[in-house]
Amino acid sequence: MSSIASLTITQIPAEAEALRAEVRAFLTEATAKIPAHIRAKSWSGFDPEFSKALGAKGWLGMTFPKEYGGGGRTAFERYVLVEEFLNFGAPVGSHWIAERQSGPLLLKYGTDEQKRTILPKIAQGELYCCIGMSEPNSGSDLASVKTRAEKNDQGWLLNGQKIWTTNAHHCHYMIALVRTSGTTEDRQKGLSQVLVDLSLPGITVRPIEDLAGDSHFCEVFFDNVQLSADALVGNEGQGWEQVNAELAFERSGPERIFSSVVLFDQWLAYIRTPAGKRPESTRLAGQILTRMAPLRAMSIAIQEKLARHESPIVEAALVKDQGTVLEQYIPAAIADDLLSRDEADVPFELMQTLTYVTHIAPCYTLRGGTRSILRGMIARGLGLR
Amino acid sequence: MDNMFSDALGQLLAEQCTPAVVRQIEGGADAAALWAQIAESGFADALVPESADGAGMVLKDACALWELIGRHALPLPLAETMLVRGWLAQAGASLPEGAIAMAPRARQAGGQVSAVGVRCAKVAQWVAVELGGETRLLAAAAASQTPAVFPLDAGLSWPEAVWTAAPVVPGAGDLQVAQAMVYAALLSGALMTCFERTLQFANERQQFGRPIGKFQIIQHELAQISEHAFSSRMAAQIACESRTLTPDPVRVAVGKARTSEAVVVVADFSHSIHGAIGFTAEFDLQLYTRRLHHWRVTAGSESHWHDVAGEALLADPSPLALDLIRRVSDAEASV
């Protein structure tokens, strides 16, 4: 009746766990001097030097084949590293999208030339990518994208505009979903993915400041940008299928559970002190723990299915929706706990972290699919649509 | 082997524990015939070591069987019986005939040992009673009964002499932890039943010219029911994650808190989607949703277990919550 497979409790394989101590020792030192309210940014924290240090350690592109500069390691080994990065609040934002999404996409659909030129630099932490999906007025309705790449004698001529493109102003390449034939009336038909070198003439990138004072979203304008013929990623007209495969596999990782965990740990440190400990805080800590642990167990079970080349798409949507609810509940509940006390008793750094996470939390619902989209996907998996 | 066992139990319960049978026993009919069928099947000895002619299962294996018991709203304490028989057999003690209920946190006063709201007391021959950290096996017939809120339950009170003369159940540990583990698994089964029945209803029930499942608001409610049901199933596995007959208290806290917390959402949405018919005695949904609310508070509601989990987290020496989360969410390493 339902296509959701039951997930079975499992464990991260020992050879992957073996990496944890080394990466933890490195992160303990590397993040020691970063204040908590900055660590709370984690995968929005932009720090190329840090990315290069991880690249030098061989901790980026771990799952890429060795011939493309990767580590040829397993997805579980990468899982352990990412889990540690996020829990330490390491500034992984520079390489995040390239390493997690663009690299695997190119590995699956890219030409050999694209793989040889791009992947080794991603693995070294030196090349950053952004994803051009959304456009003004398209939002989650990606089939309505208008940006066009017209075939000409030199390759593709690109015109249009992307928006909400994370870190475009810091990135070297964009993988963009564009229309290569037909009109928006044709919906998902006629869409393709192209690799855009952001240094080309005709490209304007304009950062958009967010409510926390950061600028990681951007608007990107393409005005007669000439792409070479080999800019196409995968097959012409297959962009929709490629994008959906890409989105499906990014919904169940540790980043869907631990976005607020730096705040949670900092708050725990406070309520462990005699001044901070109160029964209702202990209860809240337990409530968060008992919601988080089953989600992590499900996330790992999904990883195992992915490693066996199954496609637990609905299960991943189910974990992401609940993970997001929890990640957004954490700052709300901690604010309620702390401000039921006298603010003078609450450490300032904790308040600063809380404020940052509170302000940024709406984006947890947006990245990787809004709540309505995910619930719609689950409903489809249940055979309701 | 695990699948063979659960398939067989699932079939047995589907045939013998029909909604009509559940209603009759809840209404006061004799449960002896149903118990005899189950005793005959040998499932009560699933956790008894193979050397004592049992199936030699451990808690981890039993989870799926307990879920089935929850799925079928079995009006007998079979899950509790399996566990107590496992403990007794493991210690080489003799195994009594009949169903065994559990009464953690009994009290001693006025020459009596008593427990309120003992789950399935009216259909049990024995009760594993915990008093002051020790668990003993007492005959249900030797107790005087007081009313309880659920039809199968009763308050029980024994003269102190009965307690003193009763045999100890070795290995029972903290009986509330064990009972919470069992009910986490029962809840996960009942939550899954509510989910599946509501999904089926939404696909069949027509309003405004189409199945109500075609309406987006219903789809989103069902998506949320499924999220809670599947998370609860994982939480139940966490609760039962042990390769022995001794549960881990923090894992149980996670399992019972999460499954209890799912109850209100799943029961509310299930009833809301079913409309008025789901609220009637003759429609089967109530057999499961009444149990959801009852089992939610059995062996401690979610807040009780949040407190337990919270204390464990505050006492954990790691500055990262991740470390305790890992300890409870990873499967136990095989030996």
XYZ file of C-alpha atoms in Angstrom:
720
model
C 0.000 0.000 0.000
C 2.725 2.416 0.940
C 5.980 2.560 -0.971
C 7.907 3.670 2.110
C 10.208 0.840 3.050
C 10.745 0.207 6.699
C 14.204 1.260 7.760
C 16.195 -1.069 9.968
C 18.562 0.118 12.666
C 22.137 -0.353 11.554
C 25.544 1.063 12.295
C 28.290 2.943 10.551
C 30.914 0.370 9.458
C 33.997 0.194 11.661
C 36.397 1.232 8.887
C 34.441 4.479 8.478
C 34.253 5.048 12.243
C 38.026 4.691 12.340
C 38.315 8.145 10.745
C 36.429 9.904 13.517
C 39.216 10.299 16.057
C 41.638 11.855 13.590
C 39.168 14.332 12.152
C 37.944 15.203 15.620
C 41.459 15.939 16.852
C 41.975 18.210 13.846
C 38.649 20.006 14.315
C 39.120 20.463 18.048
C 42.222 22.472 17.338
C 41.028 24.189 14.150
C 37.759 25.487 15.640
C 38.983 26.207 19.186
C 39.261 29.944 18.642
C 36.077 30.415 16.604
C 33.243 31.802 18.744
C 30.071 29.729 18.917
C 27.888 32.241 17.084
C 30.250 31.968 14.098
C 30.534 28.179 14.348
C 26.729 28.080 14.246
C 26.943 29.102 10.579
C 28.808 25.914 9.652
C 27.717 25.140 6.110
C 27.089 28.804 5.390
C 30.468 29.728 6.869
C 32.777 30.718 4.010
C 36.479 30.068 4.660
C 38.643 29.064 1.653
C 41.726 28.534 3.829
C 39.830 25.997 5.900
C 38.584 24.238 2.763
C 42.137 24.037 1.421
C 43.329 22.592 4.739
C 40.656 19.887 4.504
C 41.649 19.268 0.886
C 45.279 18.827 1.912
C 44.179 16.242 4.487
C 42.356 14.277 1.770
C 39.027 14.979 3.452
C 37.236 16.426 0.423
C 36.053 14.463 -2.572
C 36.597 11.301 -0.559
C 34.092 9.368 -2.626
C 35.388 10.579 -6.013
C 37.498 8.016 -7.904
C 41.244 8.373 -7.491
C 41.721 9.044 -11.208
C 39.850 12.332 -10.700
C 41.831 13.342 -7.647
C 39.393 11.820 -5.158
C 39.930 9.391 -2.320
C 38.028 6.415 -3.729
C 36.514 5.907 -0.266
C 32.999 4.960 0.786
C 29.949 7.144 1.357
C 29.984 6.106 5.020
C 33.517 7.444 5.455
C 32.325 10.769 4.095
C 29.271 10.591 6.365
C 31.467 10.381 9.457
C 33.517 13.386 8.373
C 30.502 15.527 7.517
C 28.854 14.613 10.804
C 31.930 15.796 12.669
C 32.250 18.978 10.565
C 28.664 19.960 11.347
C 28.785 19.106 15.022
C 31.947 21.142 15.468
C 30.446 23.988 13.426
C 33.405 23.924 11.064
C 33.226 26.571 8.311
C 32.623 24.216 5.401
C 30.580 26.643 3.275
C 33.198 27.374 0.605
C 33.488 23.870 -0.766
C 30.149 22.559 0.517
C 28.038 22.615 -2.628
C 30.894 21.686 -4.971
C 31.956 18.733 -2.861
C 28.526 17.496 -1.925
C 26.457 18.111 -5.016
C 28.269 19.412 -8.105
C 31.117 16.882 -7.925
C 28.819 13.848 -7.698
C 26.617 15.314 -10.446
C 29.584 15.744 -12.801
C 30.780 12.256 -11.936
C 27.433 10.875 -12.983
C 26.640 13.025 -16.008
C 29.738 15.042 -16.899
C 32.119 14.524 -19.805
C 35.552 13.105 -19.098
C 37.021 16.542 -19.786
C 34.682 18.143 -17.217
C 35.624 15.497 -14.662
C 39.358 15.857 -15.252
C 39.385 19.642 -15.042
C 36.888 20.195 -12.209
C 36.918 17.262 -9.801
C 40.577 17.351 -8.671
C 40.263 21.035 -7.774
C 37.103 20.377 -5.788
C 38.961 17.667 -3.895
C 41.774 20.111 -3.163
C 39.278 22.627 -1.739
C 40.177 25.190 -4.366
C 37.213 25.220 -6.720
C 33.730 26.229 -5.610
C 30.432 25.758 -7.369
C 26.928 27.093 -7.030
C 23.665 25.715 -8.301
C 21.507 27.777 -10.621
C 18.029 26.414 -10.208
C 15.636 29.094 -8.917
C 14.607 32.103 -10.942
C 12.456 35.114 -10.138
C 8.848 33.875 -9.861
C 9.801 30.210 -10.278
C 10.677 29.193 -6.699
C 9.938 25.496 -6.275
C 8.319 25.384 -9.714
C 11.536 24.588 -11.549
C 9.749 23.502 -14.704
C 8.944 27.172 -15.280
C 12.581 28.306 -15.707
C 13.044 30.849 -18.473
C 16.809 31.252 -18.692
C 17.773 30.050 -22.185
C 20.864 28.584 -23.750
C 20.527 28.860 -27.555
C 22.709 26.673 -29.724
C 25.016 28.681 -32.012
C 28.165 27.933 -34.009
C 30.458 28.442 -30.982
C 28.353 26.458 -28.520
C 25.568 27.951 -26.428
C 24.477 31.561 -25.979
C 23.149 32.087 -22.456
C 20.584 34.739 -21.479
C 18.454 35.131 -18.400
C 18.599 35.404 -14.636
C 18.985 33.125 -11.619
C 18.211 34.025 -8.013
C 18.732 32.636 -4.488
C 21.988 31.179 -5.765
C 24.046 30.394 -2.699
C 27.557 31.902 -2.665
C 27.623 32.704 -6.386
C 29.840 35.727 -5.624
C 32.544 33.411 -4.253
C 32.198 30.598 -6.763
C 34.113 29.624 -9.860
C 31.382 27.666 -11.620
C 27.632 27.397 -11.708
C 25.729 24.329 -12.804
C 22.576 25.884 -14.174
C 19.234 24.436 -15.177
C 18.277 26.210 -18.390
C 15.876 25.929 -21.287
C 17.550 24.658 -24.434
C 14.379 24.182 -26.466
C 10.699 24.963 -26.399
C 8.956 27.445 -24.096
C 7.836 27.509 -20.465
C 4.577 25.998 -21.778
C 6.567 22.814 -22.388
C 7.311 22.595 -18.656
C 9.997 19.996 -17.911
C 10.609 19.200 -21.562
C 13.496 21.046 -23.175
C 15.483 21.695 -19.991
C 19.206 20.987 -19.762
C 22.066 21.526 -17.326
C 25.060 23.629 -18.335
C 28.383 24.262 -16.628
C 28.979 28.018 -16.530
C 32.433 29.480 -15.882
C 31.462 32.518 -13.785
C 34.487 34.515 -15.008
C 33.041 34.755 -18.526
C 32.040 38.151 -19.920
C 28.349 39.047 -19.673
C 27.833 37.649 -16.152
C 26.833 39.935 -13.286
C 26.594 38.578 -9.747
C 24.770 40.640 -7.138
C 24.735 39.457 -3.510
C 21.485 39.769 -1.556
C 21.895 40.645 2.105
C 19.881 38.425 4.427
C 18.138 39.377 7.654
C 21.161 38.281 9.692
C 23.411 40.721 7.808
C 25.148 37.997 5.784
C 25.202 37.762 2.027
C 25.161 34.231 0.763
C 22.221 34.396 -1.608
C 22.899 36.052 -4.951
C 21.183 37.215 -8.099
C 23.061 36.191 -11.232
C 22.425 37.844 -14.615
C 23.449 36.345 -17.963
C 23.680 38.808 -20.854
C 24.728 37.073 -24.082
C 27.199 34.818 -22.300
C 28.961 32.619 -24.847
C 29.466 29.086 -23.567
C 31.528 26.545 -25.453
C 29.883 23.476 -26.931
C 31.196 21.234 -24.169
C 29.423 23.258 -21.440
C 26.453 20.898 -21.613
C 26.287 18.542 -18.601
C 24.714 15.219 -19.457
C 22.199 15.076 -22.244
C 20.316 17.886 -23.866
C 16.710 17.860 -22.721
C 17.447 15.608 -19.715
C 17.942 18.468 -17.245
C 14.729 17.777 -15.374
C 15.568 14.128 -14.679
C 19.138 15.027 -13.725
C 18.051 17.759 -11.320
C 15.504 15.528 -9.645
C 18.041 12.766 -9.108
C 20.389 15.374 -7.647
C 17.768 16.697 -5.227
C 16.624 13.267 -4.127
C 20.022 12.272 -2.855
C 20.705 15.371 -0.822
C 17.804 15.101 1.557
C 18.814 12.602 4.183
C 22.345 13.503 5.235
C 23.527 14.724 8.634
C 23.029 18.307 7.429
C 19.266 17.694 7.726
C 19.493 16.958 11.431
C 22.359 18.971 12.855
C 21.870 22.536 11.539
C 21.097 23.847 15.043
C 23.364 21.487 16.972
C 26.082 24.030 17.775
C 23.438 26.060 19.609
C 22.098 22.911 21.286
C 25.568 21.962 22.577
C 26.284 25.462 23.804
C 22.947 25.574 25.625
C 23.645 22.118 27.120
C 26.959 23.400 28.458
C 25.043 26.190 30.203
C 22.291 24.007 31.674
C 24.986 21.628 32.950
C 26.235 24.399 35.240
C 24.653 24.831 38.679
C 23.431 28.287 37.612
C 21.839 26.976 34.440
C 20.362 23.660 35.531
C 16.592 23.519 35.942
C 14.205 20.558 35.704
C 12.302 21.984 32.741
C 15.567 22.512 30.847
C 16.616 18.921 31.490
C 13.257 17.778 30.155
C 13.666 19.871 27.021
C 17.181 18.507 26.474
C 15.739 15.006 26.691
C 12.925 15.821 24.291
C 15.366 17.077 21.671
C 17.629 14.047 22.157
C 14.742 11.599 21.806
C 13.626 13.233 18.555
C 17.099 13.496 17.116
C 18.328 9.957 17.762
C 15.673 8.141 15.679
C 16.256 10.593 12.828
C 19.980 9.876 12.867
C 19.252 6.144 12.906
C 16.974 6.610 9.876
C 19.533 8.775 8.109
C 22.160 6.050 8.516
C 19.734 3.360 7.375
C 19.085 5.449 4.245
C 22.832 5.802 3.661
C 23.100 2.055 3.723
C 20.357 1.738 1.125
C 22.119 4.312 -1.053
C 25.343 2.348 -0.721
C 23.439 -0.689 -2.013
C 22.260 1.439 -4.975
C 18.659 1.523 -3.829
C 16.671 4.762 -4.219
C 14.992 5.590 -0.912
C 13.623 8.875 -2.254
C 10.445 8.971 -0.183
C 12.277 7.899 2.975
C 14.775 10.709 2.436
C 11.953 13.255 2.085
C 10.431 11.889 5.281
C 13.692 12.366 7.197
C 14.310 15.820 5.789
C 10.855 17.118 6.676
C 11.101 15.914 10.261
C 14.726 16.974 10.541
C 13.797 20.480 9.471
C 10.939 20.646 11.955
C 13.374 19.658 14.708
C 16.151 21.991 13.564
C 13.658 24.859 13.677
C 12.173 23.765 16.981
C 15.568 23.850 18.718
C 16.135 27.645 18.603
C 12.467 28.341 19.383
C 12.453 26.030 22.409
C 15.844 27.187 23.683
C 14.729 30.823 23.422
C 11.658 29.974 25.466
C 13.802 28.207 28.061
C 16.433 30.930 28.379
C 14.063 33.869 28.443
C 11.892 32.318 31.104
C 14.911 33.351 33.214
C 16.448 36.724 33.840
C 18.408 37.614 30.708
C 21.212 38.964 32.920
C 21.919 35.375 34.006
C 22.274 34.042 30.461
C 25.782 34.084 28.930
C 25.993 36.707 26.180
C 27.694 34.416 23.660
C 24.847 31.925 24.064
C 22.302 34.680 23.405
C 24.230 35.762 20.336
C 24.282 32.212 18.959
C 20.592 31.826 19.723
C 19.762 35.032 17.886
C 21.760 34.027 14.830
C 20.206 30.541 14.637
C 16.713 31.951 15.242
C 17.086 34.383 12.367
C 18.583 31.918 9.925
C 16.252 28.995 10.745
C 13.627 29.793 8.062
C 16.144 28.753 5.399
C 16.226 25.173 6.741
C 12.766 24.705 5.235
C 13.776 26.193 1.907
C 17.034 24.470 1.018
C 16.487 21.089 -0.588
C 12.736 21.487 -0.994
C 10.081 23.362 0.988
C 7.920 21.586 3.514
C 4.944 21.548 1.132
C 7.019 20.061 -1.680
C 8.401 17.331 0.589
C 4.986 16.431 1.980
C 3.704 16.306 -1.580
C 6.525 13.895 -2.454
C 5.663 11.692 0.504
C 1.999 11.739 -0.534
C 3.046 10.645 -4.025
C 5.079 7.849 -2.470
C 1.969 6.797 -0.552
C 0.071 6.529 -3.830
C -2.209 9.472 -3.088
C -1.271 11.428 -6.214
C 14.545 -16.960 10.795
C 13.219 -13.661 12.130
C 10.870 -13.253 9.183
C 9.603 -16.781 9.511
C 8.697 -16.123 13.118
C 6.988 -12.816 12.497
C 5.111 -14.140 9.473
C 3.811 -16.992 11.589
C 2.800 -14.730 14.477
C 1.212 -12.239 12.075
C -0.866 -15.006 10.544
C -1.870 -16.402 13.918
C -2.988 -12.992 15.195
C -4.823 -12.152 11.964
C -6.786 -15.394 12.299
C -7.351 -15.585 16.053
C -7.208 -11.989 17.262
C -9.883 -10.439 15.043
C -11.556 -7.144 15.959
C -14.608 -9.173 17.053
C -12.475 -11.188 19.482
C -10.790 -8.035 20.807
C -14.219 -6.488 21.452
C -15.523 -9.610 23.226
C -12.549 -9.844 25.557
C -12.598 -6.127 26.267
C -16.297 -6.615 27.080
C -15.423 -9.195 29.725
C -15.527 -12.486 27.784
C -13.150 -15.244 28.857
C -9.748 -14.884 27.210
C -8.746 -18.479 27.917
C -9.456 -19.785 24.416
C -7.351 -17.089 22.770
C -4.535 -17.617 25.263
C -4.651 -21.371 24.636
C -4.192 -20.793 20.896
C -1.201 -18.592 21.571
C 0.330 -20.891 24.181
C -0.042 -23.744 21.722
C 1.914 -21.768 19.117
C 4.963 -21.497 21.368
C 5.445 -17.751 20.924
C 5.428 -17.188 24.679
C 8.816 -18.938 24.683
C 10.409 -16.846 21.943
C 12.924 -15.393 24.435
C 13.506 -18.649 26.292
C 16.959 -20.081 25.529
C 17.118 -22.891 23.005
C 18.611 -25.090 25.714
C 15.286 -24.762 27.557
C 13.262 -25.507 24.408
C 12.620 -21.857 23.531
C 13.431 -19.951 20.340
C 16.487 -18.297 21.903
C 15.629 -14.802 20.720
C 17.080 -11.641 22.239
C 15.367 -8.261 22.677
C 16.519 -7.091 19.249
C 14.707 -10.016 17.591
C 11.578 -9.645 19.717
C 10.871 -6.081 18.547
C 9.152 -7.212 15.345
C 6.971 -9.695 17.265
C 5.900 -7.060 19.783
C 5.065 -4.681 16.949
C 2.718 -7.330 15.552
C 1.036 -7.660 18.937
C 0.468 -3.891 18.875
C -0.770 -4.011 15.292
C -3.458 -6.515 16.207
C -4.453 -4.928 19.541
C -4.026 -8.306 21.245
C -6.016 -8.129 24.491
C -3.462 -10.255 26.394
C -0.041 -9.470 27.920
C 1.823 -11.767 25.512
C 4.737 -9.362 25.095
C 5.241 -9.081 28.845
C 4.875 -12.846 29.223
C 7.581 -13.492 26.618
C 9.984 -11.267 28.484
C 9.336 -12.615 31.988
C 9.550 -16.218 30.752
C 12.856 -15.337 29.098
C 14.268 -13.970 32.350
C 13.035 -16.960 34.368
C 14.372 -19.521 31.905
C 17.705 -17.717 31.641
C 18.089 -18.143 35.412
C 17.030 -21.776 35.244
C 13.812 -21.115 37.179
C 10.617 -23.009 36.436
C 8.110 -21.455 34.037
C 4.480 -21.008 35.151
C 1.456 -21.688 32.981
C -0.531 -18.691 31.812
C -0.176 -15.048 30.887
C 2.041 -12.714 32.935
C 1.318 -9.000 33.462
C 3.766 -6.426 34.808
C 3.443 -4.074 37.769
C 6.481 -1.844 38.156
C 6.652 0.600 41.074
C 4.336 -1.290 43.427
C 3.863 0.138 46.903
C 3.778 -1.345 50.378
C 1.379 0.008 52.981
C -1.069 -1.278 55.578
C 0.163 -4.869 55.307
C -0.538 -4.902 51.577
C 1.576 -4.771 48.436
C -0.425 -2.954 45.789
C -0.228 -1.566 42.295
C -2.684 0.611 40.387
C -3.621 0.355 36.712
C -1.893 -2.974 36.085
C -2.031 -3.473 32.324
C -4.019 -6.571 31.272
C -4.389 -7.651 34.933
C -7.867 -9.093 34.270
C -6.591 -11.481 31.608
C -3.353 -12.519 33.366
C -2.708 -15.469 35.645
C 0.509 -13.999 37.028
C 1.925 -10.575 37.723
C 5.602 -9.650 37.842
C 5.556 -7.121 40.672
C 8.441 -4.772 41.416
C 8.791 -3.401 44.901
C 11.871 -1.616 46.155
C 13.984 -2.702 43.205
C 13.097 -6.391 43.423
C 10.709 -8.227 41.101
C 8.691 -11.239 42.222
C 6.067 -13.355 40.509
C 2.661 -13.248 42.210
C -0.560 -15.062 41.368
C -3.200 -12.673 40.039
C -5.916 -14.758 41.722
C -4.394 -14.076 45.138
C -4.970 -10.334 44.755
C -7.989 -8.245 45.528
C -8.964 -6.052 42.594
C -9.801 -2.376 42.364
C -11.137 -0.690 39.231
C -8.853 0.679 36.525
C -9.606 3.043 33.659
C -8.997 0.593 30.787
C -11.324 -2.423 30.577
C -8.557 -5.063 30.610
C -6.701 -3.511 33.533
C -7.166 -3.564 37.294
C -5.551 -2.323 40.447
C -4.194 -5.266 42.464
C -3.463 -5.690 46.131
C -1.840 -8.670 47.862
C -1.264 -9.395 51.555
C 2.419 -8.888 52.382
C 2.738 -12.593 53.112
C 1.961 -13.408 49.492
C 4.733 -11.067 48.343
C 7.194 -12.531 50.844
C 6.462 -16.099 49.774
C 6.606 -15.344 46.025
C 9.592 -16.401 43.896
C 12.026 -13.730 42.713
C 12.284 -13.048 38.955
C 16.042 -12.799 38.418
C 17.268 -10.502 35.669
C 14.177 -8.303 35.586
C 16.243 -5.235 36.424
C 14.281 -1.999 36.429
C 10.839 -3.311 35.540
C 9.563 0.078 34.372
C 12.394 0.257 31.811
C 11.490 -3.212 30.540
C 7.792 -2.407 30.363
C 8.492 0.890 28.583
C 10.563 -0.994 26.001
C 7.709 -3.430 25.382
C 5.142 -0.655 25.019
C 7.372 1.352 22.685
C 7.244 -1.642 20.339
C 3.494 -2.155 20.863
C 2.929 1.551 20.151
C 4.953 1.402 16.980
C 2.730 -1.426 15.733
C -0.501 0.354 16.649
C 0.730 3.634 15.116
C 1.488 1.784 11.881
C -1.987 0.240 11.882
C -3.600 3.664 12.311
C -1.469 5.016 9.487
C -2.322 2.181 7.094
C -6.021 2.170 7.905
C -6.255 5.935 7.488
C -4.365 5.813 4.195
C -6.711 3.131 2.922
C -9.761 5.097 4.071
C -8.512 8.247 2.329
C -8.142 6.306 -0.916
C -11.636 4.815 -0.701
C -13.823 7.509 0.827
C -15.304 9.763 -1.858
C -16.342 13.361 -1.226
C -16.959 16.155 -3.721
C -16.681 13.551 -6.476
C -13.235 12.152 -5.714
C -11.355 10.233 -3.008
C -10.522 12.564 -0.109
C -6.875 11.478 -0.470
C -6.753 13.620 -3.612
C -7.085 16.768 -1.495
C -3.774 18.377 -0.656
C -4.617 19.047 2.987
C -5.403 15.341 3.527
C -2.200 14.368 1.695
C -0.141 16.562 3.981
C -1.812 15.175 7.089
C -1.129 11.640 5.905
C 2.484 12.581 5.156
C 2.823 13.721 8.756
C 1.161 10.564 10.091
C 3.638 8.513 8.059
C 6.567 10.536 9.416
C 5.523 9.813 12.977
C 4.729 6.159 12.281
C 8.055 5.421 10.594
C 10.096 7.391 13.122
C 8.302 5.504 15.853
C 9.164 2.207 14.238
C 12.827 3.207 14.278
C 12.479 4.454 17.869
C 11.044 1.071 18.891
C 14.036 -0.658 17.307
C 16.288 1.660 19.299
C 14.447 0.736 22.510
C 14.876 -2.992 21.835
C 18.466 -2.725 20.591
C 20.120 -5.333 22.795
C 21.615 -8.711 22.106
C 20.650 -9.888 25.582
C 17.433 -9.850 27.615
C 18.474 -6.645 29.406
C 17.371 -3.338 27.866
C 19.509 -0.194 27.850
C 17.683 2.514 29.862
C 18.737 5.437 27.651
C 17.778 3.621 24.455
C 14.438 2.790 26.064
C 13.987 6.440 27.036
C 14.453 7.409 23.382
C 12.096 4.711 22.164
C 9.278 5.239 24.629
C 9.435 9.042 24.528
C 9.364 9.155 20.726
C 6.551 6.643 20.314
C 4.494 8.279 23.085
C 5.038 11.683 21.529
C 3.721 10.414 18.180
C 0.411 9.362 19.690
C -1.478 12.643 19.888
C -0.594 13.700 16.340
C -1.341 10.323 14.762
C -4.565 9.755 16.700
C -5.804 13.302 16.002
C -5.074 13.234 12.271
C -6.419 9.683 11.899
C -9.709 10.657 13.512
C -9.914 13.929 11.657
C -9.452 12.183 8.296
C -11.984 9.476 9.201
C -14.642 11.995 10.229
C -17.625 10.870 12.290
C -17.472 7.168 11.340
C -14.046 6.785 12.989
C -15.529 7.935 16.255
C -18.093 5.126 16.434
C -17.823 1.975 18.518
C -18.633 -0.271 15.564
C -15.768 1.044 13.398
C -12.418 -0.586 14.191
C -10.273 2.563 14.333
C -11.157 3.089 17.995
C -9.626 -0.261 18.967
C -6.249 1.200 18.034
C -6.583 4.883 18.920
C -7.896 4.119 22.412
C -4.850 1.915 22.886
C -2.547 4.604 21.519
C -3.678 7.015 24.225
C -3.534 4.309 26.893
C -0.113 2.985 25.914
C 1.237 6.517 25.588
C 1.046 6.858 29.372
C 1.902 3.243 30.206
C 5.289 2.858 31.952
C 5.741 6.628 31.805
C 4.543 9.276 29.355
C 6.930 11.086 27.033
C 7.766 13.723 29.648
C 8.880 11.049 32.107
C 11.262 9.620 29.532
C 12.361 13.067 28.355
C 13.499 13.610 31.946
C 15.424 10.329 31.911
C 17.039 11.102 28.546
C 17.783 14.674 29.612
C 19.532 13.561 32.797
C 21.611 11.099 30.764
C 22.551 13.846 28.320
C 23.516 16.289 31.071
C 25.585 13.610 32.795
C 27.385 12.668 29.580
C 30.966 13.921 29.730
C 31.258 14.744 26.015
C 30.781 18.389 25.011
C 29.028 17.085 21.886
C 25.468 15.762 22.179
C 26.435 13.765 19.102
C 28.296 11.234 21.217
C 25.273 10.150 23.219
C 23.122 10.336 20.084
C 25.589 8.013 18.344
C 25.610 5.595 21.242
C 21.830 5.183 21.145
C 21.190 5.430 17.400
C 23.880 3.057 16.129
C 23.054 -0.633 16.295
C 24.912 -2.551 18.973
C 28.086 -4.076 17.587
C 27.844 -7.795 16.984
C 30.138 -9.832 19.142
